[in-house]
Short mmCIF file of C-alpha atoms in Angstrom, two decimals:
data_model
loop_
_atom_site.label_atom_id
_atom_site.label_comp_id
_atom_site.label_asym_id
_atom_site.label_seq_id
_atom_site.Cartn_x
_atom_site.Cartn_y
_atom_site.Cartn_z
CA UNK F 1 -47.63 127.93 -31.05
CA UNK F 2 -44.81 125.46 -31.87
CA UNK F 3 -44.99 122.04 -32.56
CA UNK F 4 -42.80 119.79 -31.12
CA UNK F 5 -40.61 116.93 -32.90
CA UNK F 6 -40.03 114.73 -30.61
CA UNK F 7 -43.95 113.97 -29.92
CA UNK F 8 -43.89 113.85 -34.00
CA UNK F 9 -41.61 111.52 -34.04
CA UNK F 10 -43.12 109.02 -31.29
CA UNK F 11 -46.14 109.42 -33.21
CA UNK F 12 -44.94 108.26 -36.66
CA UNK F 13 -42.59 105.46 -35.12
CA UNK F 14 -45.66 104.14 -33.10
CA UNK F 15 -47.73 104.54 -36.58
CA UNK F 16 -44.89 102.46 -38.38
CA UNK F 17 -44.93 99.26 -35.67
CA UNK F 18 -48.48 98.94 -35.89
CA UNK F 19 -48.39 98.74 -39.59
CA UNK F 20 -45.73 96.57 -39.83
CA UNK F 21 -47.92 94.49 -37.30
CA UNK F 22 -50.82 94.57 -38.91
CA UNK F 23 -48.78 93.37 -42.12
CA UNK F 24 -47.52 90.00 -40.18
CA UNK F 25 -50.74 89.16 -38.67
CA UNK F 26 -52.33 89.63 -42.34
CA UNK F 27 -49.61 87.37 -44.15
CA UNK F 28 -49.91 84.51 -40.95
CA UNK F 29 -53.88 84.54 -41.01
CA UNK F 30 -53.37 84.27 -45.02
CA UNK F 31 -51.26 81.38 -44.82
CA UNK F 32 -52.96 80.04 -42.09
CA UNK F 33 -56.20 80.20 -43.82
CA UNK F 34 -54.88 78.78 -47.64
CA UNK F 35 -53.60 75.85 -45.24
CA UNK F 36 -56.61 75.20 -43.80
CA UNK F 37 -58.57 75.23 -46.96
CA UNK F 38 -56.19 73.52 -49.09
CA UNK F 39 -56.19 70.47 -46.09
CA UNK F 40 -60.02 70.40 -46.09
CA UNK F 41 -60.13 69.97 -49.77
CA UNK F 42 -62.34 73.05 -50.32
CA UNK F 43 -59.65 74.51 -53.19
CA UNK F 44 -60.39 70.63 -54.91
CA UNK F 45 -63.22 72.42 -57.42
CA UNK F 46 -62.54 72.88 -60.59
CA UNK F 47 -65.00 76.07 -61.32
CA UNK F 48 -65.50 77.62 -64.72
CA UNK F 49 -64.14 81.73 -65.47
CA UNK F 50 -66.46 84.10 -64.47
CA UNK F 51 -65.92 85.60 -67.64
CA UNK F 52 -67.69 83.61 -70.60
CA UNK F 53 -65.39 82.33 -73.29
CA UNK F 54 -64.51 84.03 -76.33
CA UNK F 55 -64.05 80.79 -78.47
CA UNK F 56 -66.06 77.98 -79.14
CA UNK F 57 -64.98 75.24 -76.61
CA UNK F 58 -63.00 72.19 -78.52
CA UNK F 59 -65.20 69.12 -78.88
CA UNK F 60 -64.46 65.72 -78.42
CA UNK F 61 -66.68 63.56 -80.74
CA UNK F 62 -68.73 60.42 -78.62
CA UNK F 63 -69.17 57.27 -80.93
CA UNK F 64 -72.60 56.61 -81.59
CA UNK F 65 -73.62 53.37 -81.05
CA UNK F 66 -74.61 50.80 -84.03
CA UNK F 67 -78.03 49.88 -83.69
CA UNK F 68 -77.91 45.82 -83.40
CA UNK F 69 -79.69 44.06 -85.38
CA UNK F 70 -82.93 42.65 -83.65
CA UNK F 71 -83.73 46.63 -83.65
CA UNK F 72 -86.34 47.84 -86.47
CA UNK F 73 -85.12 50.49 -88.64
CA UNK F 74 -88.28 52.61 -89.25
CA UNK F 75 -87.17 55.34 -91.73
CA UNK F 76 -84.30 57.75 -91.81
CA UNK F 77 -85.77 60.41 -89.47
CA UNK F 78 -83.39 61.70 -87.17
CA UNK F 79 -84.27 60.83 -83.36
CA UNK F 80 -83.74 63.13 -80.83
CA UNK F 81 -80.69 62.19 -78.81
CA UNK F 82 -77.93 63.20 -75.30
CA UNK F 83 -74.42 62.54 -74.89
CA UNK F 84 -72.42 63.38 -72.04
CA UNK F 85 -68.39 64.02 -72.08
CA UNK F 86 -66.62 62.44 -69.99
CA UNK F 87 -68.58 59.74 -69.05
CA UNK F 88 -71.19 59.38 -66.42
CA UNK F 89 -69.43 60.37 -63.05
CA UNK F 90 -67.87 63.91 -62.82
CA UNK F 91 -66.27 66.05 -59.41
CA UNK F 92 -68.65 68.37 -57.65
CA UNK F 93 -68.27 71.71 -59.24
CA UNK F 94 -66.54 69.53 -62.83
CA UNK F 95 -67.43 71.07 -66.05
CA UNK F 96 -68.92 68.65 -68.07
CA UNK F 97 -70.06 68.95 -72.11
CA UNK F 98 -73.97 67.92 -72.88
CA UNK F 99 -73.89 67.35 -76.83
CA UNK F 100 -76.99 66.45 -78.84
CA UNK F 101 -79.51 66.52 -81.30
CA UNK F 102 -83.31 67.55 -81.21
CA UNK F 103 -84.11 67.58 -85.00
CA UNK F 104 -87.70 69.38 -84.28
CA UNK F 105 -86.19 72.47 -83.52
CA UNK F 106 -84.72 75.24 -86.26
CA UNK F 107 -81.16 76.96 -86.29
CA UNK F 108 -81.42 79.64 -83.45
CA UNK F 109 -84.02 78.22 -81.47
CA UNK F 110 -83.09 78.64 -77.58
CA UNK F 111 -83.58 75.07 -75.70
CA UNK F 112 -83.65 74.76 -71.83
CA UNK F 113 -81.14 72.29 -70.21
CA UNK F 114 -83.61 70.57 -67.66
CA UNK F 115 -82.43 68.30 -64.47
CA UNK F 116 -84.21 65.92 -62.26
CA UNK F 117 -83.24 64.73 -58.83
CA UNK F 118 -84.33 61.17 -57.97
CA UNK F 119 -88.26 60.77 -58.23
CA UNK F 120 -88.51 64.46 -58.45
CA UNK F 121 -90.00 66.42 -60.88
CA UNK F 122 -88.20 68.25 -63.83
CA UNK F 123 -86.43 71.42 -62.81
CA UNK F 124 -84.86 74.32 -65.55
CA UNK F 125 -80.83 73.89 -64.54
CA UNK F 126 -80.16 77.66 -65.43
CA UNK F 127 -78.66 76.89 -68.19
CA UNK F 128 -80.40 77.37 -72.06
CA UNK F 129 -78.39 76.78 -75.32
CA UNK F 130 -78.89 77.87 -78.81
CA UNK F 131 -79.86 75.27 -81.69
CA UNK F 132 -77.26 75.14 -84.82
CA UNK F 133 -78.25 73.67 -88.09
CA UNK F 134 -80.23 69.96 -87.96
CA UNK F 135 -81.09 70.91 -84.27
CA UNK F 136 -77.61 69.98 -82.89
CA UNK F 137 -76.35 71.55 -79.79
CA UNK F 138 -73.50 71.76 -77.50
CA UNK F 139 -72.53 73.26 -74.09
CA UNK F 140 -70.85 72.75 -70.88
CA UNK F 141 -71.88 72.84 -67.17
CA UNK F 142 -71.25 72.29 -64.27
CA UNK F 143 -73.18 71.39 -60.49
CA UNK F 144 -72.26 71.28 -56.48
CA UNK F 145 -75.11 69.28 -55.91
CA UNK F 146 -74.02 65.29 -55.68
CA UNK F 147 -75.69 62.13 -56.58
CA UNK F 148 -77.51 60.70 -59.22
CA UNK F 149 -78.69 63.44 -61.44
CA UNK F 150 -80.31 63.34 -64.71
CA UNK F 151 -80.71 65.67 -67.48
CA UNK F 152 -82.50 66.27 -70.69
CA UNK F 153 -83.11 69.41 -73.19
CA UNK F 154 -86.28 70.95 -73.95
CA UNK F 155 -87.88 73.16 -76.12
CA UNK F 156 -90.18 74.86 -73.85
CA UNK F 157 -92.48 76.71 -77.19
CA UNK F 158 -92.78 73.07 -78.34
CA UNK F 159 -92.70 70.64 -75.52
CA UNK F 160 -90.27 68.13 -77.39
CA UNK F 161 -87.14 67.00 -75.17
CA UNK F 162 -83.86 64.88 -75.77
CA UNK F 163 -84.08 61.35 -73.95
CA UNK F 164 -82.51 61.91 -70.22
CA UNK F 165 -79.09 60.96 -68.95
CA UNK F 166 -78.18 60.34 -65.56
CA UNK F 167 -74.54 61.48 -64.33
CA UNK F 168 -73.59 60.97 -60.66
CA UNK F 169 -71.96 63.93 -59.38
CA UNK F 170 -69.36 62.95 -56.88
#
């Protein structure tokens, strides 16, 4: 039995068109679709790797506030305490650093990052972080959710927390 060329050839020219059509219609609905998202602002978030980092993340130090005067100054034990970077308002889906201090705790100790939602009770965000030296601690996240949010750290074994902050996400 021979085979015949010329039906080999249709069939390989007709293969060729409908890959170089398929090719077009996947660049158009591409573009089309990076369009559409970029005009919706959906591309807007600023999301963190996938991967975790390698290095510590860079620090910017908050100024702590000077007690005033009218406030007692009990004795020199540290008080637990929260600060946020930047500020209180952050984009949907903005990394943001929670820094503090929860001097009950030892080096190593693993605290829960807690959030609350209005009235609501106190959720674990799923995110813990690791006590250095004094109880200090530092980390970065990040929510979707918007509104008036407010956070705290815990240690679960012991029950002590950080005083809340709120952020408004949005």
């Amino acid at each position: 039995m021979t085979s015949r060329p010329d039906l080999r050839h249709r069939a390989a020219r007709a293969f060729g068109w409908l890959a170089l059509i398929g090719v077009a219609l996947g660049i158009g609905f591409g573009l089309f679709s990076a369009g559409a998202l970029t005009a919706t602002g959906v591309t807007s978030a600023d999301l963190p790797p996938l991967a975790a980092p390698t290095s510590e993340p860079e620090t910017t130090a908050t100024p702590e506030p000077e007690p005033t005067p009218e406030e007692p100054q009990e004795d020199d034990t540290p008080k637990p305490r929260l600060n946020r970077v930047p500020g209180d308002r952050v984009a949907p889906g903005e990394r943001f650093a929670i820094v503090g201090v929860l001097p009950s705790v030892d080096a190593g100790t693993v605290l829960q990052i807690q959030v609350k939602d209005g009235d609501g009770p106190w959720d674990d965000f799923p995110v813990t972080v690791t006590a250095r030296d004094g109880g200090s601690f530092e980390t970065k996240i990040y929510t979707s959710r918007t509104g008036e949010r407010k956070f705290r750290v815990i240690d679960k074994a012991s029950g002590d927390n950080t005083p809340d902050i709120p952020v408004t996400i949005g």
